[in-house]
PDB file of C-alpha atoms in Angstrom:
ATOM      1  CA  MET P   1       3.279   6.463 -15.354  1.00 88.00           C
ATOM      2  CA  PHE P   2       1.569   5.229 -12.204  1.00 93.00           C
ATOM      3  CA  ASP P   3      -0.588   2.259 -13.232  1.00 94.00           C
ATOM      4  CA  VAL P   4      -1.609   0.590  -9.952  1.00 96.00           C
ATOM      5  CA  ILE P   5      -1.793   0.915  -6.200  1.00 97.00           C
ATOM      6  CA  HIS P   6      -0.214  -2.122  -4.551  1.00 97.00           C
ATOM      7  CA  TRP P   7      -1.917  -3.318  -1.357  1.00 97.00           C
ATOM      8  CA  ARG P   8      -0.980  -5.804   1.333  1.00 97.00           C
ATOM      9  CA  GLY P   9      -3.281  -6.658   4.190  1.00 96.00           C
ATOM     10  CA  TYR P  10      -4.349  -8.929   6.996  1.00 96.00           C
ATOM     11  CA  LEU P  11      -7.977  -9.984   6.922  1.00 96.00           C
ATOM     12  CA  ARG P  12      -9.967 -11.787   9.595  1.00 94.00           C
ATOM     13  CA  VAL P  13     -11.466 -14.512   7.372  1.00 90.00           C
ATOM     14  CA  ASN P  14     -11.607 -18.317   7.515  1.00 80.00           C
ATOM     15  CA  LYS P  15     -11.333 -19.177   3.849  1.00 78.00           C
ATOM     16  CA  HIS P  16     -10.044 -17.874   0.533  1.00 79.00           C
ATOM     17  CA  ALA P  17     -13.643 -17.176  -0.531  1.00 83.00           C
ATOM     18  CA  GLY P  18     -14.106 -14.956   2.532  1.00 88.00           C
ATOM     19  CA  ALA P  19     -11.035 -12.936   1.533  1.00 91.00           C
ATOM     20  CA  GLY P  20     -12.539 -12.485  -1.928  1.00 91.00           C
ATOM     21  CA  ARG P  21     -15.757 -11.116  -0.424  1.00 93.00           C
ATOM     22  CA  VAL P  22     -13.894  -8.668   1.853  1.00 95.00           C
ATOM     23  CA  ILE P  23     -11.772  -7.473  -1.073  1.00 95.00           C
ATOM     24  CA  ALA P  24     -14.869  -7.002  -3.241  1.00 95.00           C
ATOM     25  CA  ARG P  25     -16.377  -4.834  -0.473  1.00 95.00           C
ATOM     26  CA  MET P  26     -13.127  -2.847  -0.277  1.00 96.00           C
ATOM     27  CA  GLY P  27     -13.344  -2.183  -4.000  1.00 95.00           C
ATOM     28  CA  LYS P  28     -16.947  -1.070  -3.669  1.00 96.00           C
ATOM     29  CA  ALA P  29     -16.075   1.278  -0.783  1.00 96.00           C
ATOM     30  CA  ALA P  30     -13.087   2.688  -2.673  1.00 95.00           C
ATOM     31  CA  GLY P  31     -14.929   3.065  -5.958  1.00 93.00           C
ATOM     32  CA  GLU P  32     -12.214   1.036  -7.719  1.00 91.00           C
ATOM     33  CA  PRO P  33     -12.039  -2.717  -8.372  1.00 94.00           C
ATOM     34  CA  PHE P  34      -9.450  -4.603  -6.314  1.00 96.00           C
ATOM     35  CA  THR P  35      -7.666  -7.600  -7.819  1.00 94.00           C
ATOM     36  CA  LEU P  36      -6.641 -10.371  -5.420  1.00 93.00           C
ATOM     37  CA  LEU P  37      -3.074 -11.474  -6.226  1.00 94.00           C
ATOM     38  CA  SER P  38      -2.397 -13.880  -3.354  1.00 93.00           C
ATOM     39  CA  CYS P  39      -4.025 -15.154  -0.189  1.00 93.00           C
ATOM     40  CA  GLU P  40      -2.312 -17.255   2.480  1.00 92.00           C
ATOM     41  CA  SER P  41      -2.859 -18.018   6.128  1.00 89.00           C
ATOM     42  CA  TYR P  42      -0.687 -15.700   8.229  1.00 89.00           C
ATOM     43  CA  TRP P  43       1.852 -17.939   9.964  1.00 87.00           C
ATOM     44  CA  LYS P  44       2.008 -15.806  13.112  1.00 90.00           C
ATOM     45  CA  MET P  45      -1.774 -15.552  13.601  1.00 88.00           C
ATOM     46  CA  PRO P  46      -3.650 -18.345  11.786  1.00 84.00           C
ATOM     47  CA  GLU P  47      -7.000 -16.572  12.248  1.00 86.00           C
ATOM     48  CA  LEU P  48      -5.773 -13.943   9.749  1.00 91.00           C
ATOM     49  CA  ALA P  49      -5.244 -14.233   6.006  1.00 93.00           C
ATOM     50  CA  GLU P  50      -2.339 -12.350   4.464  1.00 94.00           C
ATOM     51  CA  VAL P  51      -3.428 -10.926   1.112  1.00 95.00           C
ATOM     52  CA  ARG P  52      -1.767  -9.033  -1.702  1.00 97.00           C
ATOM     53  CA  MET P  53      -3.900  -7.066  -4.135  1.00 96.00           C
ATOM     54  CA  SER P  54      -3.856  -4.199  -6.574  1.00 96.00           C
ATOM     55  CA  SER P  55      -6.234  -1.480  -7.660  1.00 96.00           C
ATOM     56  CA  PRO P  56      -6.032   0.717 -10.764  1.00 96.00           C
ATOM     57  CA  LEU P  57      -4.419   4.137 -10.625  1.00 94.00           C
ATOM     58  CA  GLY P  58      -3.662   5.104 -14.239  1.00 93.00           C
ATOM     59  CA  VAL P  59      -2.205   8.596 -13.811  1.00 94.00           C
ATOM     60  CA  GLN P  60       0.869  10.289 -15.262  1.00 92.00           C
ATOM     61  CA  GLU P  61       2.057  12.826 -12.710  1.00 91.00           C
ATOM     62  CA  PRO P  62       3.363  12.133  -9.179  1.00 91.00           C
ATOM     63  CA  GLN P  63       1.025  14.686  -7.596  1.00 91.00           C
ATOM     64  CA  GLU P  64      -1.958  12.986  -9.272  1.00 95.00           C
ATOM     65  CA  ALA P  65      -0.758   9.611  -7.943  1.00 94.00           C
ATOM     66  CA  VAL P  66      -0.503  10.948  -4.381  1.00 95.00           C
ATOM     67  CA  PHE P  67      -3.903  12.656  -4.508  1.00 96.00           C
ATOM     68  CA  HIS P  68      -5.792   9.731  -6.057  1.00 96.00           C
ATOM     69  CA  THR P  69      -4.125   7.163  -3.769  1.00 97.00           C
ATOM     70  CA  LEU P  70      -4.942   9.127  -0.622  1.00 97.00           C
ATOM     71  CA  LEU P  71      -8.568   9.571  -1.744  1.00 96.00           C
ATOM     72  CA  THR P  72      -8.862   5.841  -2.379  1.00 96.00           C
ATOM     73  CA  ALA P  73      -7.239   4.940   0.949  1.00 97.00           C
ATOM     74  CA  GLN P  74      -9.436   7.275   3.030  1.00 97.00           C
ATOM     75  CA  ARG P  75     -12.543   5.552   1.675  1.00 97.00           C
ATOM     76  CA  ILE P  76     -11.298   2.302   3.249  1.00 96.00           C
ATOM     77  CA  ALA P  77      -9.779   3.440   6.560  1.00 97.00           C
ATOM     78  CA  ASN P  78      -8.760   6.350   8.765  1.00 96.00           C
ATOM     79  CA  PRO P  79      -6.260   7.410   9.986  1.00 97.00           C
ATOM     80  CA  TRP P  80      -3.266   6.405   7.860  1.00 97.00           C
ATOM     81  CA  SER P  81       0.407   6.753   8.645  1.00 97.00           C
ATOM     82  CA  VAL P  82       1.851   7.993   5.341  1.00 97.00           C
ATOM     83  CA  THR P  83       5.406   8.272   4.060  1.00 96.00           C
ATOM     84  CA  CYS P  84       6.226  10.012   0.794  1.00 92.00           C
ATOM     85  CA  ASN P  85       9.769  10.190  -0.550  1.00 90.00           C
ATOM     86  CA  ILE P  86      11.154  11.592  -3.758  1.00 83.00           C
ATOM     87  CA  CYS P  87      14.595  10.401  -4.772  1.00 82.00           C
ATOM     88  CA  ASP P  88      16.202  11.206  -8.105  1.00 80.00           C
ATOM     89  CA  ASP P  89      12.818  12.575  -9.242  1.00 77.00           C
ATOM     90  CA  ARG P  90      11.081   9.270  -8.464  1.00 86.00           C
ATOM     91  CA  LEU P  91       8.083   9.070  -6.134  1.00 89.00           C
ATOM     92  CA  TYR P  92       7.695   6.442  -3.451  1.00 93.00           C
ATOM     93  CA  LEU P  93       4.427   6.659  -1.488  1.00 96.00           C
ATOM     94  CA  GLU P  94       3.411   4.252   1.276  1.00 97.00           C
ATOM     95  CA  GLY P  95       0.693   4.203   3.925  1.00 97.00           C
ATOM     96  CA  ILE P  96      -0.294   1.917   6.790  1.00 98.00           C
ATOM     97  CA  ALA P  97      -3.563   1.649   8.715  1.00 98.00           C
ATOM     98  CA  ALA P  98      -3.929  -0.795  11.600  1.00 97.00           C
ATOM     99  CA  LYS P  99      -6.623  -1.572  14.148  1.00 94.00           C
ATOM    100  CA  THR P 100      -3.865  -1.780  16.760  1.00 92.00           C
ATOM    101  CA  ALA P 101      -3.080   1.890  16.000  1.00 93.00           C
ATOM    102  CA  SER P 102      -6.759   2.943  16.326  1.00 93.00           C
ATOM    103  CA  ALA P 103      -7.560   2.848  12.606  1.00 95.00           C
ATOM    104  CA  ARG P 104     -11.217   2.480  11.716  1.00 97.00           C
ATOM    105  CA  PHE P 105     -11.948   0.381   8.625  1.00 97.00           C
ATOM    106  CA  THR P 106     -15.113   0.913   6.593  1.00 96.00           C
ATOM    107  CA  VAL P 107     -15.082  -2.767   5.603  1.00 95.00           C
ATOM    108  CA  PRO P 108     -15.540  -5.419   8.311  1.00 94.00           C
ATOM    109  CA  GLY P 109     -12.838  -8.074   8.449  1.00 95.00           C
ATOM    110  CA  VAL P 110      -9.857  -5.826   7.722  1.00 96.00           C
ATOM    111  CA  ASP P 111      -7.271  -5.628  10.528  1.00 96.00           C
ATOM    112  CA  TRP P 112      -4.262  -4.065   8.783  1.00 97.00           C
ATOM    113  CA  LEU P 113      -3.535  -2.528   5.354  1.00 98.00           C
ATOM    114  CA  LEU P 114      -0.517  -1.152   3.567  1.00 98.00           C
ATOM    115  CA  PHE P 115      -0.574   0.652   0.223  1.00 98.00           C
ATOM    116  CA  SER P 116       2.416   1.538  -1.928  1.00 97.00           C
ATOM    117  CA  VAL P 117       2.834   3.445  -5.157  1.00 96.00           C
ATOM    118  CA  THR P 118       5.919   3.870  -7.344  1.00 92.00           C
ATOM    119  CA  ALA P 119       6.371   4.841 -10.979  1.00 84.00           C
ATOM    120  CA  ASP P 120       5.896   1.837 -13.246  1.00 66.00           C
ATOM    121  CA  GLU P 121       9.280   2.049 -14.948  1.00 58.00           C
ATOM    122  CA  PRO P 122      12.254  -0.300 -14.701  1.00 46.00           C
ATOM    123  CA  GLY P 123      14.453   0.575 -11.747  1.00 44.00           C
ATOM    124  CA  SER P 124      11.880   2.857 -10.149  1.00 40.00           C
ATOM    125  CA  GLY P 125      11.725   1.143  -6.755  1.00 42.00           C
ATOM    126  CA  PRO P 126      12.204   2.966  -3.494  1.00 44.00           C
ATOM    127  CA  CYS P 127      15.529   4.536  -2.681  1.00 47.00           C
ATOM    128  CA  ARG P 128      17.614   2.774  -0.124  1.00 39.00           C
ATOM    129  CA  PRO P 129      17.773   4.646   3.160  1.00 40.00           C
ATOM    130  CA  GLU P 130      20.906   6.732   3.500  1.00 39.00           C
ATOM    131  CA  ARG P 131      22.210   4.602   6.375  1.00 33.00           C
ATOM    132  CA  GLU P 132      22.522   1.645   3.975  1.00 35.00           C
ATOM    133  CA  GLN P 133      24.307   3.591   1.250  1.00 35.00           C
ATOM    134  CA  PRO P 134      28.072   4.024   1.233  1.00 36.00           C
ATOM    135  CA  HIS P 135      28.934   7.646   1.968  1.00 34.00           C
ATOM    136  CA  ASP P 136      29.902   9.599  -1.139  1.00 34.00           C
ATOM    137  CA  PRO P 137      29.789  13.395  -0.798  1.00 33.00           C
ATOM    138  CA  ARG P 138      29.306  13.727  -4.554  1.00 33.00           C
ATOM    139  CA  ALA P 139      26.170  11.533  -4.540  1.00 33.00           C
ATOM    140  CA  SER P 140      22.751  13.148  -4.484  1.00 30.00           C
ATOM    141  CA  ALA P 141      20.779  12.617  -1.277  1.00 32.00           C
ATOM    142  CA  CYS P 142      17.223  11.283  -1.120  1.00 32.00           C
ATOM    143  CA  HIS P 143      14.650  13.630   0.390  1.00 33.00           C
TER     144      HIS P 143
END
């Protein structure tokens, strides 16, 4: 089951209330409500707020999760740099859009966004890259 899309972003806002307004506009643009989970001043660039949020997904199949997530993301920004891995029959989908990489955001105040989706089951996080795994020729490889 894929319950939520996890989001992380950098917003150009002065206060926590401003972040809430930008996130509400993102939800309106995406057609899904966004829930603000955290909001802190970004240590490297104090004019930005680092936010974590979620939006509902509620689908069963990996292909539905990919399709719905990409539709939601394209309503907020274009283009996205997307990575999709399947390891041991588990999906890991991630995308990044950044103004510094010529992304255009439909909501003013957004500078950078990342989305990620994994199955909502214990132990379903992303696979470790092969370079970090000890080599075992009998082990299955992530693709």
